[in-house]
PDB file of C-alpha atoms in Angstrom:
ATOM      1  CA  MET A1046     -14.024 -24.660 -42.693  1.00 66.00           C
ATOM      2  CA  LYS A1047     -12.225 -22.003 -44.687  1.00 71.00           C
ATOM      3  CA  ASN A1048     -10.498 -20.704 -41.861  1.00 79.00           C
ATOM      4  CA  PHE A1049      -9.103 -24.525 -40.579  1.00 82.00           C
ATOM      5  CA  VAL A1050      -7.471 -24.991 -44.256  1.00 84.00           C
ATOM      6  CA  VAL A1051      -5.833 -21.259 -43.975  1.00 83.00           C
ATOM      7  CA  LYS A1052      -4.596 -22.206 -40.392  1.00 85.00           C
ATOM      8  CA  THR A1053      -3.938 -25.561 -41.298  1.00 88.00           C
ATOM      9  CA  LEU A1054      -1.647 -24.091 -44.908  1.00 88.00           C
ATOM     10  CA  ALA A1055       0.217 -21.412 -42.515  1.00 89.00           C
ATOM     11  CA  ASN A1056       1.251 -24.490 -40.198  1.00 90.00           C
ATOM     12  CA  ALA A1057       2.199 -26.413 -42.954  1.00 92.00           C
ATOM     13  CA  GLY A1058       4.444 -23.202 -44.387  1.00 92.00           C
ATOM     14  CA  ALA A1059       5.785 -22.505 -41.025  1.00 93.00           C
ATOM     15  CA  LEU A1060       7.173 -26.424 -40.691  1.00 93.00           C
ATOM     16  CA  GLY A1061       8.181 -26.675 -43.181  1.00 93.00           C
ATOM     17  CA  VAL A1062      10.616 -23.753 -42.660  1.00 94.00           C
ATOM     18  CA  ALA A1063      11.456 -24.980 -39.673  1.00 94.00           C
ATOM     19  CA  ILE A1064      12.501 -28.383 -41.920  1.00 94.00           C
ATOM     20  CA  TRP A1065      14.323 -25.886 -43.902  1.00 94.00           C
ATOM     21  CA  LEU A1066      16.125 -24.317 -40.991  1.00 95.00           C
ATOM     22  CA  VAL A1067      16.546 -26.621 -38.185  1.00 95.00           C
ATOM     23  CA  LYS A1068      18.957 -29.601 -38.816  1.00 94.00           C
ATOM     24  CA  ASN A1069      17.651 -31.871 -36.499  1.00 94.00           C
ATOM     25  CA  ILE A1070      13.712 -31.673 -37.824  1.00 95.00           C
ATOM     26  CA  THR A1071      13.087 -34.062 -40.361  1.00 94.00           C
ATOM     27  CA  LEU A1072      11.041 -35.079 -42.826  1.00 92.00           C
ATOM     28  CA  THR A1073      11.658 -38.225 -45.114  1.00 88.00           C
ATOM     29  CA  GLY A1074      10.183 -39.809 -47.846  1.00 81.00           C
ATOM     30  CA  ASP A1075      10.790 -40.852 -51.627  1.00 83.00           C
ATOM     31  CA  ASP A1076       9.356 -37.856 -53.749  1.00 89.00           C
ATOM     32  CA  THR A1077       7.979 -34.267 -53.523  1.00 89.00           C
ATOM     33  CA  TRP A1078       4.595 -35.299 -53.256  1.00 91.00           C
ATOM     34  CA  HIS A1079       5.199 -37.649 -50.679  1.00 91.00           C
ATOM     35  CA  LYS A1080       7.101 -35.217 -48.253  1.00 91.00           C
ATOM     36  CA  VAL A1081       4.236 -32.216 -49.077  1.00 92.00           C
ATOM     37  CA  LEU A1082       1.096 -34.192 -48.413  1.00 93.00           C
ATOM     38  CA  THR A1083       3.260 -35.436 -44.771  1.00 93.00           C
ATOM     39  CA  VAL A1084       3.978 -31.796 -44.356  1.00 94.00           C
ATOM     40  CA  ILE A1085      -0.132 -31.161 -44.463  1.00 94.00           C
ATOM     41  CA  LEU A1086      -0.570 -34.509 -42.720  1.00 94.00           C
ATOM     42  CA  VAL A1087       1.687 -33.344 -40.046  1.00 94.00           C
ATOM     43  CA  ALA A1088       0.402 -29.608 -39.468  1.00 94.00           C
ATOM     44  CA  VAL A1089      -3.068 -31.057 -39.147  1.00 94.00           C
ATOM     45  CA  VAL A1090      -1.914 -33.361 -36.184  1.00 94.00           C
ATOM     46  CA  PHE A1091       0.401 -30.286 -35.100  1.00 93.00           C
ATOM     47  CA  GLY A1092      -3.288 -28.367 -35.028  1.00 91.00           C
ATOM     48  CA  LEU A1093      -5.344 -30.479 -33.206  1.00 92.00           C
ATOM     49  CA  VAL A1094      -2.092 -31.297 -30.562  1.00 91.00           C
ATOM     50  CA  ASN A1095      -2.073 -27.338 -30.508  1.00 87.00           C
ATOM     51  CA  TRP A1096      -6.063 -27.274 -29.965  1.00 89.00           C
ATOM     52  CA  LEU A1097      -6.643 -29.769 -27.806  1.00 91.00           C
ATOM     53  CA  VAL A1098      -3.730 -30.345 -25.549  1.00 89.00           C
ATOM     54  CA  LYS A1099      -2.185 -26.296 -25.246  1.00 85.00           C
ATOM     55  CA  PRO A1100      -4.523 -24.878 -23.411  1.00 88.00           C
ATOM     56  CA  VAL A1101      -4.636 -27.516 -20.614  1.00 91.00           C
ATOM     57  CA  VAL A1102      -0.816 -26.878 -20.414  1.00 88.00           C
ATOM     58  CA  LYS A1103      -1.516 -23.358 -20.116  1.00 85.00           C
ATOM     59  CA  LEU A1104      -3.420 -23.246 -17.334  1.00 89.00           C
ATOM     60  CA  LEU A1105      -1.725 -25.936 -15.364  1.00 90.00           C
ATOM     61  CA  SER A1106       1.459 -23.990 -16.020  1.00 87.00           C
ATOM     62  CA  PHE A1107      -0.055 -20.604 -15.626  1.00 89.00           C
ATOM     63  CA  PRO A1108       1.974 -20.162 -12.203  1.00 90.00           C
ATOM     64  CA  LEU A1109       5.374 -20.275 -14.243  1.00 89.00           C
ATOM     65  CA  PHE A1110       3.511 -18.122 -17.301  1.00 88.00           C
ATOM     66  CA  ILE A1111       3.665 -15.041 -14.433  1.00 91.00           C
ATOM     67  CA  LEU A1112       6.681 -15.889 -12.880  1.00 92.00           C
ATOM     68  CA  THR A1113       8.749 -16.267 -16.411  1.00 89.00           C
ATOM     69  CA  LEU A1114       7.074 -12.935 -17.507  1.00 88.00           C
ATOM     70  CA  GLY A1115       5.677 -15.198 -20.422  1.00 84.00           C
ATOM     71  CA  LEU A1116       8.999 -16.774 -21.727  1.00 88.00           C
ATOM     72  CA  ILE A1117       7.733 -20.577 -20.450  1.00 89.00           C
ATOM     73  CA  THR A1118       5.648 -20.167 -23.642  1.00 88.00           C
ATOM     74  CA  LEU A1119       8.482 -21.105 -25.588  1.00 90.00           C
ATOM     75  CA  VAL A1120       8.664 -24.861 -23.469  1.00 91.00           C
ATOM     76  CA  VAL A1121       5.572 -25.324 -24.024  1.00 91.00           C
ATOM     77  CA  ASN A1122       5.635 -25.106 -27.643  1.00 91.00           C
ATOM     78  CA  ALA A1123       8.658 -26.785 -27.813  1.00 93.00           C
ATOM     79  CA  LEU A1124       7.013 -29.484 -26.183  1.00 93.00           C
ATOM     80  CA  MET A1125       4.222 -29.336 -28.594  1.00 93.00           C
ATOM     81  CA  LEU A1126       6.111 -29.895 -31.245  1.00 95.00           C
ATOM     82  CA  LEU A1127       7.528 -33.088 -29.222  1.00 95.00           C
ATOM     83  CA  LEU A1128       4.476 -34.261 -28.817  1.00 95.00           C
ATOM     84  CA  THR A1129       3.684 -33.615 -32.752  1.00 95.00           C
ATOM     85  CA  SER A1130       6.621 -35.724 -33.568  1.00 95.00           C
ATOM     86  CA  TRP A1131       6.118 -38.466 -31.348  1.00 96.00           C
ATOM     87  CA  LEU A1132       2.667 -38.607 -32.662  1.00 96.00           C
ATOM     88  CA  ALA A1133       3.469 -38.519 -36.089  1.00 95.00           C
ATOM     89  CA  GLY A1134       5.678 -41.406 -35.396  1.00 93.00           C
ATOM     90  CA  LYS A1135       2.571 -43.283 -33.873  1.00 95.00           C
ATOM     91  CA  LEU A1136       0.683 -42.556 -37.205  1.00 95.00           C
ATOM     92  CA  ASN A1137       4.178 -43.616 -39.404  1.00 93.00           C
ATOM     93  CA  LEU A1138       4.554 -40.128 -40.757  1.00 92.00           C
ATOM     94  CA  ASP A1139       8.254 -39.249 -41.989  1.00 92.00           C
ATOM     95  CA  PHE A1140       8.410 -36.345 -39.446  1.00 94.00           C
ATOM     96  CA  HIS A1141      10.754 -36.368 -36.544  1.00 95.00           C
ATOM     97  CA  VAL A1142      12.784 -33.853 -33.681  1.00 95.00           C
ATOM     98  CA  GLU A1143      15.646 -34.971 -32.675  1.00 95.00           C
ATOM     99  CA  GLY A1144      15.800 -33.100 -28.968  1.00 94.00           C
ATOM    100  CA  PHE A1145      14.862 -30.353 -26.799  1.00 95.00           C
ATOM    101  CA  TRP A1146      16.565 -27.587 -28.275  1.00 96.00           C
ATOM    102  CA  ALA A1147      15.663 -28.622 -31.872  1.00 96.00           C
ATOM    103  CA  ALA A1148      11.927 -28.710 -30.715  1.00 96.00           C
ATOM    104  CA  LEU A1149      12.878 -25.075 -28.943  1.00 96.00           C
ATOM    105  CA  ILE A1150      14.084 -23.568 -32.001  1.00 96.00           C
ATOM    106  CA  GLY A1151      11.592 -24.821 -33.990  1.00 95.00           C
ATOM    107  CA  GLY A1152       8.986 -23.623 -32.321  1.00 93.00           C
ATOM    108  CA  LEU A1153      10.088 -20.186 -32.206  1.00 94.00           C
ATOM    109  CA  ILE A1154      10.244 -20.287 -36.100  1.00 94.00           C
ATOM    110  CA  ILE A1155       7.059 -22.291 -36.415  1.00 92.00           C
ATOM    111  CA  SER A1156       5.331 -19.489 -33.955  1.00 90.00           C
ATOM    112  CA  VAL A1157       7.007 -16.573 -35.834  1.00 93.00           C
ATOM    113  CA  VAL A1158       6.243 -17.582 -39.624  1.00 92.00           C
ATOM    114  CA  SER A1159       2.866 -18.768 -38.649  1.00 86.00           C
ATOM    115  CA  TRP A1160       2.096 -15.661 -37.122  1.00 86.00           C
ATOM    116  CA  ALA A1161       2.812 -13.994 -40.349  1.00 90.00           C
ATOM    117  CA  LEU A1162       1.435 -16.185 -42.818  1.00 85.00           C
ATOM    118  CA  ASN A1163      -1.581 -15.663 -41.011  1.00 79.00           C
ATOM    119  CA  MET A1164      -1.455 -11.985 -41.371  1.00 83.00           C
ATOM    120  CA  LEU A1165      -0.831 -12.355 -45.050  1.00 85.00           C
ATOM    121  CA  LEU A1166      -3.398 -15.331 -45.692  1.00 76.00           C
ATOM    122  CA  PRO A1167      -7.395 -14.489 -45.502  1.00 72.00           C
ATOM    123  CA  ASP A1168      -9.091 -15.807 -42.528  1.00 63.00           C
ATOM    124  CA  GLU A1169     -12.805 -14.913 -43.206  1.00 63.00           C
ATOM    125  CA  ASP A1170     -15.365 -17.507 -43.037  1.00 53.00           C
TER     126      ASP A1170
END
């Protein structure tokens, strides 16, 4: 359970950095607490998307992973972020990613920041 909380907080921090740096990734809300709660809920959705959908996509696109020497991972991360944005809209969360290029840059930022935060945060169960 502690591992889930740590990964969710790391994803929330990474999403916050992406929202801050990328113009077309937006988070709207009335006050700071609403925005914080929204980012945490989006991080949970993002974690579930990465846990459920990403392995299937990676398996189906395995030949492209070999062909592009792994660079297709950036596209897969962008698609996972777009899927998270779509699901957030369906769940009435105030998070939106506008376009593929914003998702690509956001996915790269989220990957790097999430990796760095996971290295800093404790992850023992």
